[in-house]
Amino acid sequence: MSTRTRFAPSPTGYLHVGGARTALFSWLHARKHGGRFILRIEDTDIERSTIESVNAILEGMTWLGLEYDEGPIYQTERFDRYKEVIQQLLDSGDAYRCYCTKEELERMRAEQMGRKEKPRYNGCCRPGAEPREGVNPVIRFRNPVEGAVIVDDLVRGKIVFNNSELDDLIIARSDGTPTYNLTVVVDDLDMGVTHVIRGDDHINNTPRQINILKALGAELPQYAHVPMILGDDGKRLSKRHGAVSVMQYREDGFLPEALLNYLVRLGWSYGDRELFSLDEMISLFDIKDVNKAASTFNSEKLLWLNHQYIMNSDPAHVAHHLSYQMGRLDIDPVDGPELVEVVKVQRERTKTLVEMAQNSAFFYRDFDCYDEKAARKNLKPAAVEALADMLDAFKALPDWSSEAIHKVVVETAELRELKLGKIAQPLRVAVAGGPVSPPIDITLELLGRERTVQRIERAIAWIEAQGTAV
Ligand code: GLU
């Protein structure tokens, strides 16, 4: 049977890194085995599900490039099918109506707790109960009482659940709506899912789902429960740990491949290798090699990976993502040098695209003011003569190239008997507004002659104005 995996998020929030990792593992498993990857939206909790969350999930998957072959399939569109299966289970005797009231169930629970027993449904209506006036029954699955469910989990290994531990689960509420375990089972069955890869918070649902699948005569999928992700304080990863929404990483200037590479290594390894292209992930990843133990999220390592990807990816690809950050700064990248050229000169020195965009903004628009410290140190009356020399030389340069620019800077230093740094740094602050930029000749070449000239003139005027002000 060909492999079919699914990612089945509940749309009650954004796509967080834990969900994204589960999706990635399912996607990799399908891609590795020539299978199909299905996206299923588990939106039956009408109160908590929102269309904004659905959009956030789809947006996150698209940005990460986790394309799905089928779906999105919405559970809310499948109520008729769930009803049909519930009826089938009632007809076969694998389910029954339970008329116990809320008060009775609460009393049952209190008594069990009083006896220090685990609270569970006592099977009161299991033999068959008469309808009761004014009570809309729930429908319970008739769980086997004997034997055990053995899950051969691809990550966890063999897990045994005794049926005596499982009570008769509600599969339809009193208003007729199906419950979570029922919908998952029907969907996994109808969608022909062969591998259920999900978070290990679902592990206790698995024996219940298997029992329902067996009652329906279904072939069982294989299960892989992926351990949770912890924050660096050892607690389950949550909002407290900062950016946990996938799209927040986009905002923060990460490349999607860097995040994917980071996520694949969270709980999976291949020797001590850190960098994997997507194709390498597909060929090397094996769900069976995923760690049983929880993994810890390490933001520093993600940042390191992002830097590796910024430095080593095709600059055109990086430019494509940098463009988004330029837009966020209200910069239209057509108003300056080709973004790809900017990437080439900035990539060694920036770890995120946010940083790259901020450090490159001066190529596209005038800055409002100089970095105070850099200006105090470099834009002094003593720098005016050298700046003025260079201004004249730049205006007259027949060819605006980094070589020609370099020559002007060196010759000015010689003429004024100054060290190169004493010339280059005032020039840098004049054109970039601050003390950091790529090598000055390359910076000026990219900036273009017109902007260079304007900014040197502006710096000279600024220095002179400072002088008058004192
Ligand atoms: N909807 C469930 C969740 O978001 C996943 C269920 C499953 O994968 O079986 O946690």
Coordinates of C-alpha atoms and ligand atoms in Angstrom, one line a residue:
M1 CA 0.0 0.0 0.0
S2 CA 1.4 3.4 -0.9
T3 CA 2.3 5.7 2.0
R4 CA -0.2 8.3 3.1
T5 CA 0.5 10.6 6.0
R6 CA -1.4 13.5 7.3
F7 CA -1.0 16.7 9.4
A8 CA -4.2 17.4 11.4
P9 CA -4.0 20.7 13.2
S10 CA -6.8 22.1 15.2
P11 CA -7.2 25.7 14.1
T12 CA -7.2 27.3 17.5
G13 CA -4.1 29.4 17.1
Y14 CA -1.2 30.0 14.8
L15 CA 1.1 27.3 13.4
H16 CA 3.7 26.9 16.2
V17 CA 7.1 25.3 16.0
G18 CA 5.9 22.0 17.5
G19 CA 3.1 21.7 15.0
A20 CA 5.5 22.6 12.2
R21 CA 7.9 19.9 13.2
T22 CA 5.1 17.3 13.3
A23 CA 4.1 18.5 9.8
L24 CA 7.7 18.3 8.6
F25 CA 8.2 14.8 9.8
S26 CA 4.9 13.7 8.2
W27 CA 5.8 15.5 5.0
L28 CA 9.3 14.0 4.9
H29 CA 8.0 10.5 5.5
A30 CA 5.5 10.8 2.6
R31 CA 8.1 12.4 0.3
K32 CA 10.7 9.7 1.2
H33 CA 8.3 6.9 0.4
G34 CA 6.7 8.3 -2.7
G35 CA 3.5 8.8 -0.7
R36 CA 0.9 11.5 -0.3
F37 CA 0.7 14.1 2.4
I38 CA -2.7 15.2 3.5
L39 CA -3.7 18.4 5.3
R40 CA -6.8 17.9 7.5
I41 CA -8.2 20.8 9.5
E42 CA -9.7 19.5 12.8
D43 CA -12.2 22.3 13.3
T44 CA -15.0 20.5 15.1
D45 CA -14.5 22.5 18.2
I46 CA -16.6 25.4 16.8
E47 CA -16.1 27.6 19.9
R48 CA -12.3 27.6 19.6
S49 CA -11.7 27.2 15.9
T50 CA -11.3 30.3 13.8
I51 CA -10.9 31.1 10.2
E52 CA -7.9 33.3 11.1
S53 CA -6.2 30.3 12.6
V54 CA -6.9 28.2 9.5
N55 CA -5.3 31.0 7.4
A56 CA -2.4 31.2 9.8
I57 CA -1.7 27.5 9.5
L58 CA -2.0 27.6 5.7
E59 CA 0.3 30.6 5.5
G60 CA 2.8 28.9 7.8
M61 CA 2.8 25.7 5.7
T62 CA 3.2 27.7 2.5
W63 CA 6.1 29.8 3.8
L64 CA 7.8 26.6 5.0
G65 CA 7.2 25.0 1.6
L66 CA 5.4 22.0 3.1
E67 CA 3.1 21.5 0.2
Y68 CA 0.2 19.0 0.6
D69 CA -1.1 16.7 -2.0
E70 CA -4.6 16.5 -0.7
G71 CA -6.7 18.9 1.3
P72 CA -7.2 21.0 3.2
I73 CA -10.0 18.7 4.3
Y74 CA -12.3 20.3 6.9
Q75 CA -13.9 18.0 9.5
T76 CA -16.9 20.4 9.8
E77 CA -17.8 19.4 6.3
R78 CA -17.9 15.7 7.2
F79 CA -20.5 15.6 9.9
D80 CA -22.8 13.4 7.8
R81 CA -20.1 10.8 7.4
Y82 CA -19.4 10.8 11.1
K83 CA -23.1 10.3 11.8
E84 CA -23.2 7.4 9.4
V85 CA -20.3 5.7 11.2
I86 CA -21.8 6.3 14.6
Q87 CA -25.0 4.7 13.3
Q88 CA -22.9 1.8 11.9
L89 CA -21.3 1.3 15.4
L90 CA -24.8 1.4 17.0
D91 CA -26.1 -1.1 14.6
S92 CA -23.2 -3.5 15.1
G93 CA -23.6 -3.3 18.9
D94 CA -20.2 -1.6 19.2
A95 CA -21.8 1.5 20.5
Y96 CA -24.7 2.2 22.8
R97 CA -26.8 5.1 24.1
C98 CA -26.0 6.3 27.6
Y99 CA -28.7 8.1 29.5
C100 CA -26.7 8.9 32.6
T101 CA -27.2 12.5 33.7
K102 CA -24.5 14.9 34.5
E103 CA -25.3 14.7 38.1
E104 CA -25.1 10.9 38.1
L105 CA -21.8 11.0 36.4
E106 CA -20.5 13.5 38.9
R107 CA -21.7 11.4 41.8
M108 CA -20.0 8.3 40.2
R109 CA -16.8 10.2 39.9
A110 CA -16.9 11.5 43.5
E111 CA -17.5 8.0 44.8
Q112 CA -14.6 6.6 42.8
M113 CA -12.3 9.3 44.0
G114 CA -13.5 8.7 47.5
R115 CA -12.4 5.0 47.1
K116 CA -9.1 6.3 45.6
E117 CA -10.0 4.7 42.3
K118 CA -9.3 6.2 38.9
P119 CA -12.5 8.0 37.8
R120 CA -14.1 6.3 34.8
Y121 CA -17.5 5.5 33.4
N122 CA -18.9 2.5 35.2
G123 CA -20.7 0.9 32.3
C124 CA -24.1 1.5 33.8
C125 CA -25.9 1.8 30.4
R126 CA -23.7 -0.8 28.7
P127 CA -26.1 -3.7 28.9
G128 CA -28.8 -1.5 27.3
A129 CA -30.7 1.2 28.9
E130 CA -34.3 2.4 28.5
P131 CA -34.7 6.0 27.1
R132 CA -35.3 8.5 29.9
E133 CA -37.7 11.3 29.7
G134 CA -36.0 14.6 29.1
V135 CA -32.5 13.1 28.7
N136 CA -30.8 13.3 25.3
P137 CA -28.4 10.4 25.4
V138 CA -24.7 10.5 24.5
I139 CA -23.3 7.6 22.5
R140 CA -20.5 5.5 23.9
F141 CA -18.2 3.1 22.3
R142 CA -18.3 -0.4 23.8
N143 CA -14.6 -0.8 24.5
P144 CA -13.5 -4.4 24.9
V145 CA -13.1 -5.3 28.6
E146 CA -10.5 -8.0 28.2
G147 CA -7.1 -8.2 26.5
A148 CA -4.8 -5.4 25.6
V149 CA -4.0 -3.0 22.8
I150 CA -0.4 -3.2 21.8
V151 CA 0.9 -0.2 19.9
D152 CA 4.2 -0.8 18.0
D153 CA 5.1 2.8 18.0
L154 CA 7.7 3.7 15.4
V155 CA 9.3 6.2 17.8
R156 CA 8.4 4.8 21.3
G157 CA 8.6 1.1 20.6
K158 CA 6.1 -1.3 22.0
I159 CA 3.4 0.2 24.3
V160 CA 0.8 -2.0 26.0
F161 CA -2.5 -0.6 27.2
N162 CA -4.8 -3.0 29.1
N163 CA -8.4 -2.7 28.0
S164 CA -9.4 -2.9 31.6
E165 CA -7.8 0.6 31.9
L166 CA -10.0 2.1 29.2
D167 CA -13.7 3.0 29.8
D168 CA -16.4 3.4 27.3
L169 CA -15.6 6.6 25.5
I170 CA -18.2 9.0 24.3
I171 CA -18.2 9.2 20.6
A172 CA -21.3 11.4 20.1
R173 CA -22.4 14.2 22.5
S174 CA -26.0 14.6 23.5
D175 CA -26.5 17.1 20.7
G176 CA -25.4 14.4 18.3
T177 CA -22.0 16.0 17.4
P178 CA -19.1 13.6 17.1
T179 CA -16.2 13.7 19.5
Y180 CA -12.5 14.1 18.7
N181 CA -11.5 10.4 18.8
L182 CA -14.3 9.4 16.6
T183 CA -13.6 12.0 13.9
V184 CA -9.9 11.2 13.8
V185 CA -10.6 7.5 13.4
V186 CA -13.2 8.0 10.6
D187 CA -10.9 10.4 8.8
D188 CA -7.7 8.3 9.1
L189 CA -9.8 5.4 7.8
D190 CA -11.5 7.2 4.9
M191 CA -8.3 9.0 3.9
G192 CA -6.3 5.7 3.9
V193 CA -3.7 7.1 6.3
T194 CA -0.9 4.5 6.6
H195 CA 1.3 6.4 9.1
V196 CA -0.1 8.6 11.9
I197 CA 2.7 10.9 12.9
R198 CA 1.7 13.2 15.7
G199 CA 2.7 14.7 19.1
D200 CA 3.0 12.3 22.0
D201 CA 0.3 14.2 23.9
H202 CA -2.0 12.0 21.8
I203 CA -0.5 8.7 23.0
N204 CA -3.4 7.9 25.4
N205 CA -5.9 8.4 22.6
T206 CA -4.2 5.8 20.5
P207 CA -5.5 2.6 22.1
R208 CA -9.1 4.0 22.0
Q209 CA -8.7 4.9 18.4
I210 CA -7.3 1.5 17.6
N211 CA -10.3 -0.2 19.3
I212 CA -12.7 1.8 17.2
L213 CA -10.8 1.1 14.1
K214 CA -10.9 -2.6 14.9
A215 CA -14.6 -2.5 15.5
L216 CA -15.0 -1.0 12.0
G217 CA -12.9 -3.8 10.6
A218 CA -10.2 -1.4 9.4
E219 CA -6.6 -2.1 8.7
L220 CA -4.6 -0.3 11.3
P221 CA -2.1 2.5 10.5
Q222 CA 1.3 2.6 12.0
Y223 CA 1.8 5.2 14.7
A224 CA 4.7 7.4 15.5
H225 CA 4.4 9.7 18.5
V226 CA 6.9 12.5 18.4
P227 CA 8.1 13.8 21.8
M228 CA 7.5 17.3 22.8
I229 CA 9.7 20.3 22.6
L230 CA 10.9 22.0 25.7
G231 CA 12.1 25.6 26.2
D232 CA 15.6 26.2 27.6
D233 CA 14.1 26.2 31.1
G234 CA 13.0 22.6 30.7
K235 CA 9.3 23.5 30.5
R236 CA 7.1 22.7 27.6
L237 CA 7.7 25.2 24.8
S238 CA 5.2 28.0 24.9
K239 CA 4.7 31.7 24.2
R240 CA 6.8 32.5 27.2
H241 CA 9.8 31.3 25.3
G242 CA 9.4 34.0 22.7
A243 CA 8.7 33.4 19.1
V244 CA 6.9 30.1 18.8
S245 CA 4.7 31.0 15.8
V246 CA 6.3 29.9 12.6
M247 CA 5.4 33.2 10.9
Q248 CA 7.1 35.1 13.7
Y249 CA 10.3 33.6 12.5
R250 CA 9.6 35.1 9.1
E251 CA 9.0 38.5 10.7
D252 CA 12.3 38.0 12.6
G253 CA 14.3 37.5 9.5
F254 CA 14.8 33.8 9.3
L255 CA 14.9 31.8 6.0
P256 CA 12.3 29.0 5.9
E257 CA 15.0 26.4 5.0
A258 CA 17.0 27.4 8.2
L259 CA 13.9 26.8 10.3
L260 CA 13.2 23.5 8.6
N261 CA 16.8 22.4 9.1
Y262 CA 16.5 23.4 12.7
L263 CA 13.2 21.6 13.2
V264 CA 14.4 18.4 11.6
R265 CA 17.3 18.3 14.0
L266 CA 15.0 18.7 17.0
G267 CA 14.7 15.1 18.0
W268 CA 16.4 13.6 15.0
S269 CA 20.0 13.3 14.1
Y270 CA 22.3 11.8 11.5
G271 CA 25.7 11.4 13.1
D272 CA 26.9 14.8 14.1
R273 CA 25.8 16.5 11.0
E274 CA 24.0 19.8 11.3
L275 CA 23.3 21.1 7.8
F276 CA 20.8 19.3 5.6
S277 CA 19.3 20.5 2.3
L278 CA 15.7 19.6 1.8
D279 CA 16.6 16.8 -0.6
E280 CA 19.1 15.4 1.9
M281 CA 16.5 15.5 4.6
I282 CA 14.1 13.5 2.5
S283 CA 16.7 10.9 1.7
L284 CA 18.3 10.6 5.2
F285 CA 15.3 11.1 7.5
D286 CA 13.8 8.0 9.0
I287 CA 10.9 8.4 11.5
K288 CA 12.4 5.4 13.3
D289 CA 15.5 7.4 14.2
V290 CA 13.5 10.1 16.0
N291 CA 14.5 10.3 19.7
K292 CA 12.2 9.1 22.4
A293 CA 13.2 11.9 24.7
A294 CA 12.0 15.5 24.5
S295 CA 14.2 18.0 22.8
T296 CA 15.1 21.4 23.9
F297 CA 14.7 24.5 21.8
N298 CA 17.9 26.5 21.4
S299 CA 17.5 29.9 19.8
E300 CA 21.2 30.4 19.5
K301 CA 21.6 27.4 17.3
L302 CA 18.7 28.5 15.1
L303 CA 20.4 31.8 14.7
W304 CA 23.6 30.1 13.8
L305 CA 21.8 28.0 11.2
N306 CA 20.1 31.0 9.8
H307 CA 23.5 32.7 9.3
Q308 CA 24.8 29.5 7.5
Y309 CA 21.8 29.6 5.2
I310 CA 22.1 33.3 4.6
M311 CA 25.8 32.9 3.7
N312 CA 25.6 29.8 1.6
S313 CA 22.2 29.9 -0.2
D314 CA 21.9 31.3 -3.7
P315 CA 22.0 35.1 -3.2
A316 CA 19.0 35.5 -5.5
H317 CA 17.0 33.3 -3.1
V318 CA 18.1 35.3 -0.1
A319 CA 17.3 38.5 -2.0
H320 CA 13.8 37.2 -2.5
H321 CA 13.3 36.9 1.2
L322 CA 15.1 40.1 2.0
S323 CA 12.7 41.9 -0.3
Y324 CA 10.0 41.2 2.3
Q325 CA 12.0 42.8 5.0
M326 CA 12.7 45.8 2.9
G327 CA 9.0 46.2 2.4
R328 CA 8.5 46.1 6.1
L329 CA 10.9 49.1 6.4
D330 CA 8.7 50.8 3.7
I331 CA 11.5 50.6 1.2
D332 CA 10.9 49.7 -2.4
P333 CA 14.0 47.8 -3.5
V334 CA 13.8 49.2 -7.1
D335 CA 14.9 52.5 -5.6
G336 CA 18.5 51.5 -5.3
P337 CA 21.0 48.7 -6.1
E338 CA 19.9 45.2 -7.1
L339 CA 19.0 43.4 -3.8
V340 CA 21.1 40.4 -4.9
E341 CA 24.2 42.6 -5.0
V342 CA 23.4 43.8 -1.5
V343 CA 23.0 40.2 -0.3
K344 CA 26.4 39.4 -1.7
V345 CA 28.1 42.1 0.3
Q346 CA 26.1 41.8 3.5
R347 CA 25.7 38.1 4.0
E348 CA 28.9 37.4 5.9
R349 CA 28.1 40.0 8.5
T350 CA 24.3 39.5 9.2
K351 CA 22.6 36.7 11.0
T352 CA 19.0 37.6 10.2
L353 CA 17.3 39.3 7.3
V354 CA 16.0 41.9 9.6
E355 CA 19.5 42.9 10.4
M356 CA 20.5 42.8 6.8
A357 CA 17.5 45.0 5.8
Q358 CA 18.3 47.5 8.6
N359 CA 22.0 47.7 7.7
S360 CA 21.2 48.1 4.0
A361 CA 18.4 50.7 4.2
F362 CA 20.9 53.5 3.5
F363 CA 21.4 52.1 0.0
Y364 CA 17.8 52.9 -0.8
R365 CA 16.8 56.0 1.2
D366 CA 18.4 58.9 3.1
F367 CA 18.9 58.3 6.8
D368 CA 17.3 60.9 9.1
C369 CA 20.4 61.5 11.3
Y370 CA 23.9 60.2 11.9
D371 CA 24.7 57.6 14.6
E372 CA 25.6 60.0 17.3
K373 CA 28.8 58.4 18.5
A374 CA 30.1 57.7 15.0
A375 CA 29.4 61.2 13.9
R376 CA 31.1 62.7 17.0
K377 CA 34.2 60.6 16.3
N378 CA 34.4 60.9 12.6
L379 CA 32.6 63.9 11.3
K380 CA 34.9 66.5 12.6
P381 CA 36.3 69.7 11.0
A382 CA 39.6 67.9 10.4
A383 CA 37.8 65.5 8.0
V384 CA 36.3 68.2 5.8
E385 CA 39.3 68.7 3.5
A386 CA 39.7 65.0 2.8
L387 CA 35.9 64.6 2.2
A388 CA 36.0 67.6 -0.1
D389 CA 39.0 66.2 -2.1
M390 CA 37.1 62.9 -2.5
L391 CA 33.9 64.7 -3.5
D392 CA 35.7 66.4 -6.4
A393 CA 37.5 63.2 -7.4
F394 CA 34.3 61.2 -7.4
K395 CA 32.4 63.8 -9.4
A396 CA 35.2 63.6 -12.0
L397 CA 35.6 59.8 -12.1
P398 CA 35.1 58.5 -15.6
D399 CA 34.1 55.1 -14.4
W400 CA 32.1 54.4 -11.2
S401 CA 33.7 51.2 -10.2
S402 CA 34.9 49.9 -6.8
E403 CA 38.5 49.8 -8.2
A404 CA 38.4 53.4 -9.3
I405 CA 36.7 54.4 -6.0
H406 CA 39.4 52.5 -4.0
K407 CA 42.1 54.4 -5.9
V408 CA 40.5 57.8 -5.0
V409 CA 40.4 56.8 -1.3
V410 CA 44.0 55.6 -1.3
E411 CA 45.3 58.7 -3.1
T412 CA 43.5 61.1 -0.8
A413 CA 45.0 59.3 2.2
E414 CA 48.4 59.7 0.6
L415 CA 47.9 63.3 -0.3
R416 CA 46.6 64.3 3.1
E417 CA 49.2 62.0 4.8
L418 CA 46.6 60.2 6.8
K419 CA 46.0 56.5 7.5
L420 CA 43.4 54.8 5.3
G421 CA 41.1 54.4 8.2
K422 CA 41.1 58.1 9.0
I423 CA 39.8 58.7 5.5
A424 CA 37.5 55.7 5.1
Q425 CA 35.6 56.0 8.3
P426 CA 34.4 59.6 7.9
L427 CA 33.4 58.7 4.4
R428 CA 31.5 55.6 5.7
V429 CA 29.6 57.6 8.3
A430 CA 28.9 60.3 5.7
V431 CA 27.3 57.9 3.2
A432 CA 25.9 55.2 5.6
G433 CA 25.0 57.3 8.6
G434 CA 26.8 54.9 10.9
P435 CA 30.1 53.1 11.5
V436 CA 29.2 49.8 9.9
S437 CA 29.0 49.0 6.2
P438 CA 30.6 46.6 3.7
P439 CA 34.1 47.6 2.4
I440 CA 33.9 51.3 1.5
D441 CA 34.7 51.0 -2.2
I442 CA 32.0 48.4 -2.7
T443 CA 29.6 50.3 -0.6
L444 CA 30.0 53.4 -2.7
E445 CA 29.8 51.5 -6.0
L446 CA 26.5 50.0 -4.9
L447 CA 25.2 53.3 -3.6
G448 CA 25.9 55.0 -6.9
R449 CA 27.6 58.2 -7.7
E450 CA 24.6 60.5 -7.3
R451 CA 23.8 59.4 -3.8
T452 CA 27.4 59.3 -2.8
V453 CA 28.0 62.9 -3.9
Q454 CA 24.8 64.1 -2.2
R455 CA 25.7 62.5 1.1
I456 CA 29.3 63.8 1.1
E457 CA 27.9 67.3 0.5
R458 CA 25.4 66.8 3.3
A459 CA 28.1 65.6 5.7
I460 CA 30.4 68.6 4.9
A461 CA 27.5 70.9 5.5
W462 CA 26.6 69.1 8.7
I463 CA 30.2 69.4 10.0
E464 CA 30.3 73.1 9.1
A465 CA 27.0 73.7 10.7
Q466 CA 28.2 72.0 13.9
G467 CA 31.2 74.4 13.8
T468 CA 29.0 77.5 13.6
A469 CA 26.7 76.2 16.3
V470 CA 29.6 76.0 18.8
Ligands
GLU1 N1 -5.9 17.9 16.0 C1 -4.9 17.3 16.9 C2 -4.0 18.4 17.4 O1 -4.0 19.5 16.8 C3 -4.1 16.3 16.2 C4 -4.8 15.0 16.1 C5 -4.0 13.9 15.4 O2 -2.9 14.2 14.8 O3 -4.4 12.8 15.5 O4 -3.4 18.2 18.4

